[in-house]
PDB file of C-alpha atoms in Angstrom:
ATOM      1  CA  ASN A   1      -0.103  -0.253   0.080  1.00  0.00           C
ATOM      2  CA  PHE A   2       1.395   3.605  -0.167  1.00  0.00           C
ATOM      3  CA  ASP A   3       0.013   4.673   3.263  1.00  0.00           C
ATOM      4  CA  GLN A   4       3.127   5.504   5.274  1.00  0.00           C
ATOM      5  CA  THR A   5       1.436   5.058   8.891  1.00  0.00           C
ATOM      6  CA  GLU A   6       0.054   1.641   7.884  1.00  0.00           C
ATOM      7  CA  GLN A   7       3.697   0.364   6.562  1.00  0.00           C
ATOM      8  CA  ASP A   8       5.210   1.430   9.332  1.00  0.00           C
ATOM      9  CA  ALA A   9       3.078  -0.659  11.451  1.00  0.00           C
ATOM     10  CA  GLN A  10       3.673  -3.433   9.090  1.00  0.00           C
ATOM     11  CA  VAL A  11       7.612  -2.819   9.256  1.00  0.00           C
ATOM     12  CA  GLN A  12       7.217  -3.011  13.260  1.00  0.00           C
ATOM     13  CA  GLN A  13       5.029  -6.004  12.867  1.00  0.00           C
ATOM     14  CA  TYR A  14       7.652  -8.017  10.513  1.00  0.00           C
ATOM     15  CA  ILE A  15      10.437  -7.281  13.175  1.00  0.00           C
ATOM     16  CA  ALA A  16       9.017  -8.317  15.915  1.00  0.00           C
ATOM     17  CA  SER A  17       7.955 -11.815  14.168  1.00  0.00           C
ATOM     18  CA  GLY A  18      12.020 -12.233  14.175  1.00  0.00           C
ATOM     19  CA  LYS A  19      12.003 -13.286  10.423  1.00  0.00           C
ATOM     20  CA  LYS A  20      15.624 -12.826   8.683  1.00  0.00           C
ATOM     21  CA  PRO A  21      14.939 -12.794   5.085  1.00  0.00           C
ATOM     22  CA  ALA A  22      17.702 -13.219   2.397  1.00  0.00           C
ATOM     23  CA  GLY A  23      16.929  -9.276   1.269  1.00  0.00           C
ATOM     24  CA  ILE A  24      14.161  -6.891   1.673  1.00  0.00           C
ATOM     25  CA  LEU A  25      12.763  -5.083  -1.369  1.00  0.00           C
ATOM     26  CA  TRP A  26      11.726  -1.680   0.132  1.00  0.00           C
ATOM     27  CA  TRP A  27       9.204   0.741  -1.155  1.00  0.00           C
ATOM     28  CA  PRO A  28       8.044   3.636   1.228  1.00  0.00           C
ATOM     29  CA  ALA A  29       5.050   5.814   0.309  1.00  0.00           C
ATOM     30  CA  ASP A  30       7.070   9.169   1.960  1.00  0.00           C
ATOM     31  CA  ASN A  31      10.543   8.520   1.844  1.00  0.00           C
ATOM     32  CA  ASN A  32      10.777  11.466   4.066  1.00  0.00           C
ATOM     33  CA  ALA A  33       8.617  10.265   6.653  1.00  0.00           C
ATOM     34  CA  ALA A  34       9.977   6.411   6.388  1.00  0.00           C
ATOM     35  CA  VAL A  35      13.246   7.189   7.695  1.00  0.00           C
ATOM     36  CA  GLY A  36      13.011   5.449  11.018  1.00  0.00           C
ATOM     37  CA  SER A  37      11.038   2.525   9.254  1.00  0.00           C
ATOM     38  CA  SER A  38      13.987   2.291   6.675  1.00  0.00           C
ATOM     39  CA  ARG A  39      16.693   2.291   9.500  1.00  0.00           C
ATOM     40  CA  ARG A  40      14.841  -0.464  11.704  1.00  0.00           C
ATOM     41  CA  LEU A  41      14.917  -2.709   8.416  1.00  0.00           C
ATOM     42  CA  ALA A  42      18.957  -1.939   8.085  1.00  0.00           C
ATOM     43  CA  GLN A  43      19.351  -3.492  11.890  1.00  0.00           C
ATOM     44  CA  ILE A  44      17.692  -7.000  10.336  1.00  0.00           C
ATOM     45  CA  GLY A  45      21.368  -7.539   9.176  1.00  0.00           C
ATOM     46  CA  VAL A  46      20.272  -8.130   5.285  1.00  0.00           C
ATOM     47  CA  PRO A  47      20.377  -6.391   2.018  1.00  0.00           C
ATOM     48  CA  ILE A  48      18.306  -3.419   1.330  1.00  0.00           C
ATOM     49  CA  VAL A  49      17.029  -2.713  -2.071  1.00  0.00           C
ATOM     50  CA  GLU A  50      14.835   0.323  -2.371  1.00  0.00           C
ATOM     51  CA  ARG A  51      12.038   1.160  -4.913  1.00  0.00           C
ATOM     52  CA  GLY A  52      10.989   4.427  -3.901  1.00  0.00           C
ATOM     53  CA  PRO A  53      12.819   7.942  -3.779  1.00  0.00           C
ATOM     54  CA  ILE A  54      16.258   7.666  -2.143  1.00  0.00           C
ATOM     55  CA  ASP A  55      17.891  11.056  -0.679  1.00  0.00           C
ATOM     56  CA  ALA A  56      16.508  10.390   2.683  1.00  0.00           C
ATOM     57  CA  SER A  57      17.086   6.777   3.587  1.00  0.00           C
ATOM     58  CA  LYS A  58      20.287   6.117   1.686  1.00  0.00           C
ATOM     59  CA  ASP A  59      22.586   5.295   4.182  1.00  0.00           C
ATOM     60  CA  TYR A  60      20.240   2.359   4.831  1.00  0.00           C
ATOM     61  CA  MET A  61      20.058   0.802   1.831  1.00  0.00           C
ATOM     62  CA  THR A  62      22.357  -1.394   0.058  1.00  0.00           C
ATOM     63  CA  ALA A  63      20.914  -0.805  -3.951  1.00  0.00           C
ATOM     64  CA  TYR A  64      18.066   1.502  -5.280  1.00  0.00           C
ATOM     65  CA  ALA A  65      16.207  -0.374  -8.158  1.00  0.00           C
ATOM     66  CA  GLY A  66      13.846   2.888  -8.731  1.00  0.00           C
ATOM     67  CA  VAL A  67      13.731   5.787 -10.828  1.00  0.00           C
ATOM     68  CA  ASN A  68      14.854   9.375 -10.886  1.00  0.00           C
ATOM     69  CA  ASP A  69      11.530  11.099 -10.334  1.00  0.00           C
ATOM     70  CA  VAL A  70      12.765  14.350 -10.955  1.00  0.00           C
ATOM     71  CA  ALA A  71      14.238  13.669 -14.018  1.00  0.00           C
ATOM     72  CA  ILE A  72      10.788  12.230 -15.036  1.00  0.00           C
ATOM     73  CA  GLY A  73       9.344  15.198 -14.149  1.00  0.00           C
ATOM     74  CA  LYS A  74      11.862  17.641 -16.037  1.00  0.00           C
ATOM     75  CA  THR A  75      11.453  15.579 -19.291  1.00  0.00           C
ATOM     76  CA  SER A  76       7.623  15.952 -18.992  1.00  0.00           C
ATOM     77  CA  GLY A  77       8.308  19.666 -18.193  1.00  0.00           C
ATOM     78  CA  GLU A  78      10.289  20.003 -21.438  1.00  0.00           C
ATOM     79  CA  SER A  79       7.438  17.919 -23.512  1.00  0.00           C
ATOM     80  CA  ALA A  80       4.997  20.398 -22.471  1.00  0.00           C
ATOM     81  CA  ILE A  81       7.279  23.115 -23.772  1.00  0.00           C
ATOM     82  CA  GLN A  82       7.565  21.556 -26.990  1.00  0.00           C
ATOM     83  CA  TRP A  83       3.748  21.303 -27.491  1.00  0.00           C
ATOM     84  CA  ARG A  84       3.034  24.687 -26.426  1.00  0.00           C
ATOM     85  CA  GLU A  85       5.547  25.688 -29.304  1.00  0.00           C
ATOM     86  CA  TRP A  86       3.947  23.520 -31.640  1.00  0.00           C
ATOM     87  CA  ALA A  87       0.369  24.290 -30.976  1.00  0.00           C
ATOM     88  CA  GLN A  88       1.417  28.293 -30.827  1.00  0.00           C
ATOM     89  CA  SER A  89       3.018  27.722 -34.216  1.00  0.00           C
ATOM     90  CA  SER A  90      -0.163  25.950 -35.538  1.00  0.00           C
ATOM     91  CA  GLY A  91      -2.299  28.611 -34.417  1.00  0.00           C
ATOM     92  CA  LEU A  92      -3.785  26.819 -31.609  1.00  0.00           C
ATOM     93  CA  LYS A  93      -5.585  29.410 -29.447  1.00  0.00           C
ATOM     94  CA  LEU A  94      -4.649  28.621 -25.887  1.00  0.00           C
ATOM     95  CA  LYS A  95      -6.647  29.941 -23.032  1.00  0.00           C
ATOM     96  CA  SER A  96      -4.263  31.598 -21.929  1.00  0.00           C
ATOM     97  CA  PRO A  97      -0.876  33.429 -22.939  1.00  0.00           C
ATOM     98  CA  ALA A  98       1.334  30.837 -21.108  1.00  0.00           C
ATOM     99  CA  GLY A  99      -1.548  27.924 -21.249  1.00  0.00           C
ATOM    100  CA  ASN A 100      -3.420  26.769 -18.760  1.00  0.00           C
ATOM    101  CA  VAL A 101      -2.502  23.231 -17.235  1.00  0.00           C
ATOM    102  CA  LEU A 102      -4.142  21.053 -14.619  1.00  0.00           C
ATOM    103  CA  VAL A 103      -1.771  18.844 -12.560  1.00  0.00           C
ATOM    104  CA  MET A 104      -2.792  15.184 -11.404  1.00  0.00           C
ATOM    105  CA  THR A 105      -0.755  14.143  -8.906  1.00  0.00           C
ATOM    106  CA  TYR A 106      -0.715  11.626  -6.326  1.00  0.00           C
ATOM    107  CA  PRO A 107      -1.978  12.619  -2.128  1.00  0.00           C
ATOM    108  CA  GLU A 108       0.183  14.867  -0.504  1.00  0.00           C
ATOM    109  CA  GLY A 109       3.030  13.774   1.071  1.00  0.00           C
ATOM    110  CA  SER A 110       4.099  10.950  -1.539  1.00  0.00           C
ATOM    111  CA  GLN A 111       7.771  11.833  -2.641  1.00  0.00           C
ATOM    112  CA  PHE A 112       6.591  10.576  -5.963  1.00  0.00           C
ATOM    113  CA  GLY A 113       4.308  13.032  -6.879  1.00  0.00           C
ATOM    114  CA  LEU A 114       5.768  15.405  -5.064  1.00  0.00           C
ATOM    115  CA  ASP A 115       9.428  15.178  -6.689  1.00  0.00           C
ATOM    116  CA  ARG A 116       7.898  14.493 -10.491  1.00  0.00           C
ATOM    117  CA  ILE A 117       5.956  18.097  -9.983  1.00  0.00           C
ATOM    118  CA  ALA A 118       9.201  19.737  -8.662  1.00  0.00           C
ATOM    119  CA  GLY A 119      10.809  18.445 -12.053  1.00  0.00           C
ATOM    120  CA  PHE A 120       8.199  19.561 -14.180  1.00  0.00           C
ATOM    121  CA  ASP A 121       8.469  23.171 -12.292  1.00  0.00           C
ATOM    122  CA  GLU A 122      12.210  23.125 -13.021  1.00  0.00           C
ATOM    123  CA  ALA A 123      12.036  22.462 -16.404  1.00  0.00           C
ATOM    124  CA  THR A 124       9.160  25.448 -16.947  1.00  0.00           C
ATOM    125  CA  LYS A 125      10.813  27.802 -14.427  1.00  0.00           C
ATOM    126  CA  ALA A 126      12.050  29.929 -17.062  1.00  0.00           C
ATOM    127  CA  GLU A 127       8.397  29.619 -19.220  1.00  0.00           C
ATOM    128  CA  PRO A 128       6.254  29.132 -16.705  1.00  0.00           C
ATOM    129  CA  PHE A 129       2.717  27.742 -17.604  1.00  0.00           C
ATOM    130  CA  LYS A 130      -0.382  29.017 -15.702  1.00  0.00           C
ATOM    131  CA  ILE A 131      -1.381  26.330 -13.286  1.00  0.00           C
ATOM    132  CA  VAL A 132      -5.325  26.266 -13.320  1.00  0.00           C
ATOM    133  CA  GLY A 133      -5.814  23.575 -10.243  1.00  0.00           C
ATOM    134  CA  THR A 134      -3.935  20.871  -8.587  1.00  0.00           C
ATOM    135  CA  ILE A 135      -5.865  17.694  -7.735  1.00  0.00           C
ATOM    136  CA  ASP A 136      -4.984  15.303  -5.569  1.00  0.00           C
ATOM    137  CA  ALA A 137      -5.917  12.142  -7.601  1.00  0.00           C
ATOM    138  CA  GLY A 138      -5.061   8.902  -5.061  1.00  0.00           C
ATOM    139  CA  TYR A 139      -3.292   5.830  -6.060  1.00  0.00           C
ATOM    140  CA  THR A 140      -5.934   4.559  -8.782  1.00  0.00           C
ATOM    141  CA  THR A 141      -8.362   5.056 -11.695  1.00  0.00           C
ATOM    142  CA  GLU A 142     -11.038   5.034  -9.820  1.00  0.00           C
ATOM    143  CA  SER A 143     -10.241   7.668  -7.078  1.00  0.00           C
ATOM    144  CA  SER A 144      -8.446   9.965 -10.037  1.00  0.00           C
ATOM    145  CA  PHE A 145     -12.162   9.949 -12.072  1.00  0.00           C
ATOM    146  CA  GLU A 146     -13.896  10.805  -8.774  1.00  0.00           C
ATOM    147  CA  ALA A 147     -11.747  13.878  -7.745  1.00  0.00           C
ATOM    148  CA  THR A 148     -11.536  15.352 -10.984  1.00  0.00           C
ATOM    149  CA  SER A 149     -15.423  14.783 -11.644  1.00  0.00           C
ATOM    150  CA  GLN A 150     -16.072  17.028  -8.664  1.00  0.00           C
ATOM    151  CA  VAL A 151     -13.842  20.714  -9.976  1.00  0.00           C
ATOM    152  CA  TRP A 152     -14.121  19.497 -13.993  1.00  0.00           C
ATOM    153  CA  PRO A 153     -17.072  21.691 -14.711  1.00  0.00           C
ATOM    154  CA  LYS A 154     -15.281  24.395 -13.208  1.00  0.00           C
ATOM    155  CA  LEU A 155     -12.148  23.685 -14.399  1.00  0.00           C
ATOM    156  CA  ARG A 156     -13.925  23.776 -18.107  1.00  0.00           C
ATOM    157  CA  SER A 157     -15.620  26.850 -17.849  1.00  0.00           C
ATOM    158  CA  GLU A 158     -12.137  28.378 -16.730  1.00  0.00           C
ATOM    159  CA  GLY A 159     -10.416  26.510 -19.919  1.00  0.00           C
ATOM    160  CA  VAL A 160      -7.732  24.029 -19.478  1.00  0.00           C
ATOM    161  CA  ASP A 161      -5.575  23.269 -22.251  1.00  0.00           C
ATOM    162  CA  LEU A 162      -2.931  21.320 -20.940  1.00  0.00           C
ATOM    163  CA  ILE A 163      -3.392  17.736 -18.276  1.00  0.00           C
ATOM    164  CA  TYR A 164      -0.280  16.741 -16.543  1.00  0.00           C
ATOM    165  CA  GLY A 165      -0.860  13.566 -14.897  1.00  0.00           C
ATOM    166  CA  VAL A 166       2.901  12.712 -12.555  1.00  0.00           C
ATOM    167  CA  SER A 167       1.371   8.786 -13.833  1.00  0.00           C
ATOM    168  CA  GLU A 168      -1.193   6.531 -15.668  1.00  0.00           C
ATOM    169  CA  PHE A 169      -3.192   6.569 -12.873  1.00  0.00           C
ATOM    170  CA  PRO A 170      -3.945  10.057 -12.246  1.00  0.00           C
ATOM    171  CA  ALA A 171      -3.938  10.531 -16.125  1.00  0.00           C
ATOM    172  CA  ASN A 172      -6.533   7.992 -17.053  1.00  0.00           C
ATOM    173  CA  GLY A 173      -9.223   8.614 -13.965  1.00  0.00           C
ATOM    174  CA  ALA A 174      -8.906  12.628 -15.774  1.00  0.00           C
ATOM    175  CA  MET A 175      -9.304  11.090 -19.480  1.00  0.00           C
ATOM    176  CA  GLN A 176     -12.354   9.244 -18.460  1.00  0.00           C
ATOM    177  CA  VAL A 177     -13.904  12.368 -17.025  1.00  0.00           C
ATOM    178  CA  LEU A 178     -13.282  13.904 -20.432  1.00  0.00           C
ATOM    179  CA  GLU A 179     -14.728  10.986 -22.277  1.00  0.00           C
ATOM    180  CA  GLU A 180     -17.825  11.588 -20.333  1.00  0.00           C
ATOM    181  CA  ASP A 181     -17.792  15.332 -21.113  1.00  0.00           C
ATOM    182  CA  GLY A 182     -17.617  14.194 -24.707  1.00  0.00           C
ATOM    183  CA  LEU A 183     -13.810  15.466 -25.170  1.00  0.00           C
ATOM    184  CA  VAL A 184     -11.017  13.398 -26.502  1.00  0.00           C
ATOM    185  CA  ALA A 185      -7.528  14.384 -24.827  1.00  0.00           C
ATOM    186  CA  GLY A 186      -5.476  15.131 -27.797  1.00  0.00           C
ATOM    187  CA  LYS A 187      -8.039  16.714 -30.058  1.00  0.00           C
ATOM    188  CA  VAL A 188      -6.952  19.576 -32.191  1.00  0.00           C
ATOM    189  CA  ARG A 189      -8.515  23.041 -31.245  1.00  0.00           C
ATOM    190  CA  ILE A 190     -11.150  21.573 -29.079  1.00  0.00           C
ATOM    191  CA  ASP A 191     -10.024  19.462 -26.570  1.00  0.00           C
ATOM    192  CA  PRO A 192      -7.755  19.437 -23.372  1.00  0.00           C
ATOM    193  CA  TRP A 193      -4.314  17.558 -24.231  1.00  0.00           C
ATOM    194  CA  LEU A 194      -3.073  15.355 -21.748  1.00  0.00           C
ATOM    195  CA  ILE A 195       0.784  14.436 -21.146  1.00  0.00           C
ATOM    196  CA  GLY A 196       1.867  11.938 -18.695  1.00  0.00           C
ATOM    197  CA  ALA A 197       4.810  10.434 -17.298  1.00  0.00           C
ATOM    198  CA  GLY A 198       4.029   7.056 -17.830  1.00  0.00           C
ATOM    199  CA  VAL A 199       2.949   6.979 -21.646  1.00  0.00           C
ATOM    200  CA  THR A 200       4.489   4.354 -23.612  1.00  0.00           C
ATOM    201  CA  TYR A 201       6.459   4.867 -27.241  1.00  0.00           C
ATOM    202  CA  SER A 202       3.461   3.357 -28.433  1.00  0.00           C
ATOM    203  CA  GLU A 203       0.373   4.518 -26.970  1.00  0.00           C
ATOM    204  CA  ALA A 204       1.822   8.528 -28.168  1.00  0.00           C
ATOM    205  CA  LEU A 205       2.998   7.455 -31.614  1.00  0.00           C
ATOM    206  CA  SER A 206      -0.313   8.006 -33.561  1.00  0.00           C
ATOM    207  CA  THR A 207      -0.419  11.538 -31.547  1.00  0.00           C
ATOM    208  CA  LEU A 208       3.041  12.207 -32.342  1.00  0.00           C
ATOM    209  CA  SER A 209       2.807  11.317 -36.179  1.00  0.00           C
ATOM    210  CA  ARG A 210      -0.306  13.027 -36.838  1.00  0.00           C
ATOM    211  CA  HIS A 211       0.707  16.279 -35.526  1.00  0.00           C
ATOM    212  CA  VAL A 212       4.790  16.460 -34.938  1.00  0.00           C
ATOM    213  CA  PRO A 213       5.689  14.033 -37.960  1.00  0.00           C
ATOM    214  CA  ALA A 214       9.547  14.375 -37.306  1.00  0.00           C
ATOM    215  CA  LEU A 215       9.193  13.296 -33.742  1.00  0.00           C
ATOM    216  CA  GLY A 216       6.803  10.587 -34.951  1.00  0.00           C
ATOM    217  CA  ARG A 217       9.617   9.003 -37.236  1.00  0.00           C
ATOM    218  CA  LEU A 218      11.972   9.149 -34.158  1.00  0.00           C
ATOM    219  CA  VAL A 219       9.737   6.905 -32.308  1.00  0.00           C
ATOM    220  CA  GLU A 220       9.305   4.508 -34.570  1.00  0.00           C
ATOM    221  CA  ARG A 221      13.310   3.825 -34.723  1.00  0.00           C
ATOM    222  CA  ILE A 222      13.225   3.350 -30.718  1.00  0.00           C
ATOM    223  CA  GLY A 223      14.093  -0.721 -29.792  1.00  0.00           C
ATOM    224  CA  GLY A 224      11.260  -3.236 -31.376  1.00  0.00           C
ATOM    225  CA  GLU A 225       7.582  -3.127 -30.709  1.00  0.00           C
ATOM    226  CA  GLN A 226       7.898  -4.653 -27.573  1.00  0.00           C
ATOM    227  CA  VAL A 227      10.432  -2.033 -26.299  1.00  0.00           C
ATOM    228  CA  ARG A 228       7.803   0.873 -27.658  1.00  0.00           C
ATOM    229  CA  ASN A 229       5.045  -1.099 -26.061  1.00  0.00           C
ATOM    230  CA  MET A 230       6.615  -1.020 -22.679  1.00  0.00           C
ATOM    231  CA  GLY A 231       9.150   2.434 -22.221  1.00  0.00           C
ATOM    232  CA  ALA A 232       7.613   5.400 -20.873  1.00  0.00           C
ATOM    233  CA  ILE A 233       8.575   8.632 -22.812  1.00  0.00           C
ATOM    234  CA  GLY A 234       9.575  10.105 -19.482  1.00  0.00           C
ATOM    235  CA  GLY A 235      11.175   7.117 -17.672  1.00  0.00           C
ATOM    236  CA  SER A 236      12.946   6.456 -20.610  1.00  0.00           C
ATOM    237  CA  SER A 237      14.553   9.713 -21.451  1.00  0.00           C
ATOM    238  CA  ALA A 238      14.947  10.275 -17.564  1.00  0.00           C
ATOM    239  CA  ASN A 239      17.199   7.102 -17.085  1.00  0.00           C
ATOM    240  CA  GLY A 240      19.166   7.343 -20.672  1.00  0.00           C
ATOM    241  CA  SER A 241      17.544   4.362 -22.029  1.00  0.00           C
TER     242      SER A 241
END
């Protein structure tokens, strides 16, 4: 689960059991709040491989098996800027001079969401967008759909050009809301565009080929079909793969 309080309780229960595994794969929900649990797990005396953000607990882990979430956010921010440049050069009228962006993220305290938004902000600080809303979308498509549904009528009246989802779950819930409202993400001149950090090459290929042909041709040259089906643009760029 992604509730740090529950994770801390589970760590205490496991340590109390006296078990000593060959190794531990540890994925804290909130890396800063999980330092105490990371320290206690390290005292078991077995290798710890951490999946979540690393800064706060790096002294207690043996290896890191996750991604660079700040770099993923930066890649998404750079993609958003490129989209805005394309939209403006194509004569697409934005809802505001800078472009209105709706951010779909994880619950407050989630280090993954915080790091990806920090990366997005870093990439766009010289040419910032107008953020019209930041939605706590939860960790599932269902929770994202419910959260977006509650505020979408107001946001639509204000105007949204781009939806940035920090991963596929917040993004998918937002897309469902758009579809129920008769909109299709990415439809030129009418509906909002959506850039998700977890969008795969295959998912992006059709839209890129239609609107940015040179980039579409580049995507077609990346790996084989299986690689394009699995590889996310943000993650692959951030990790240099």
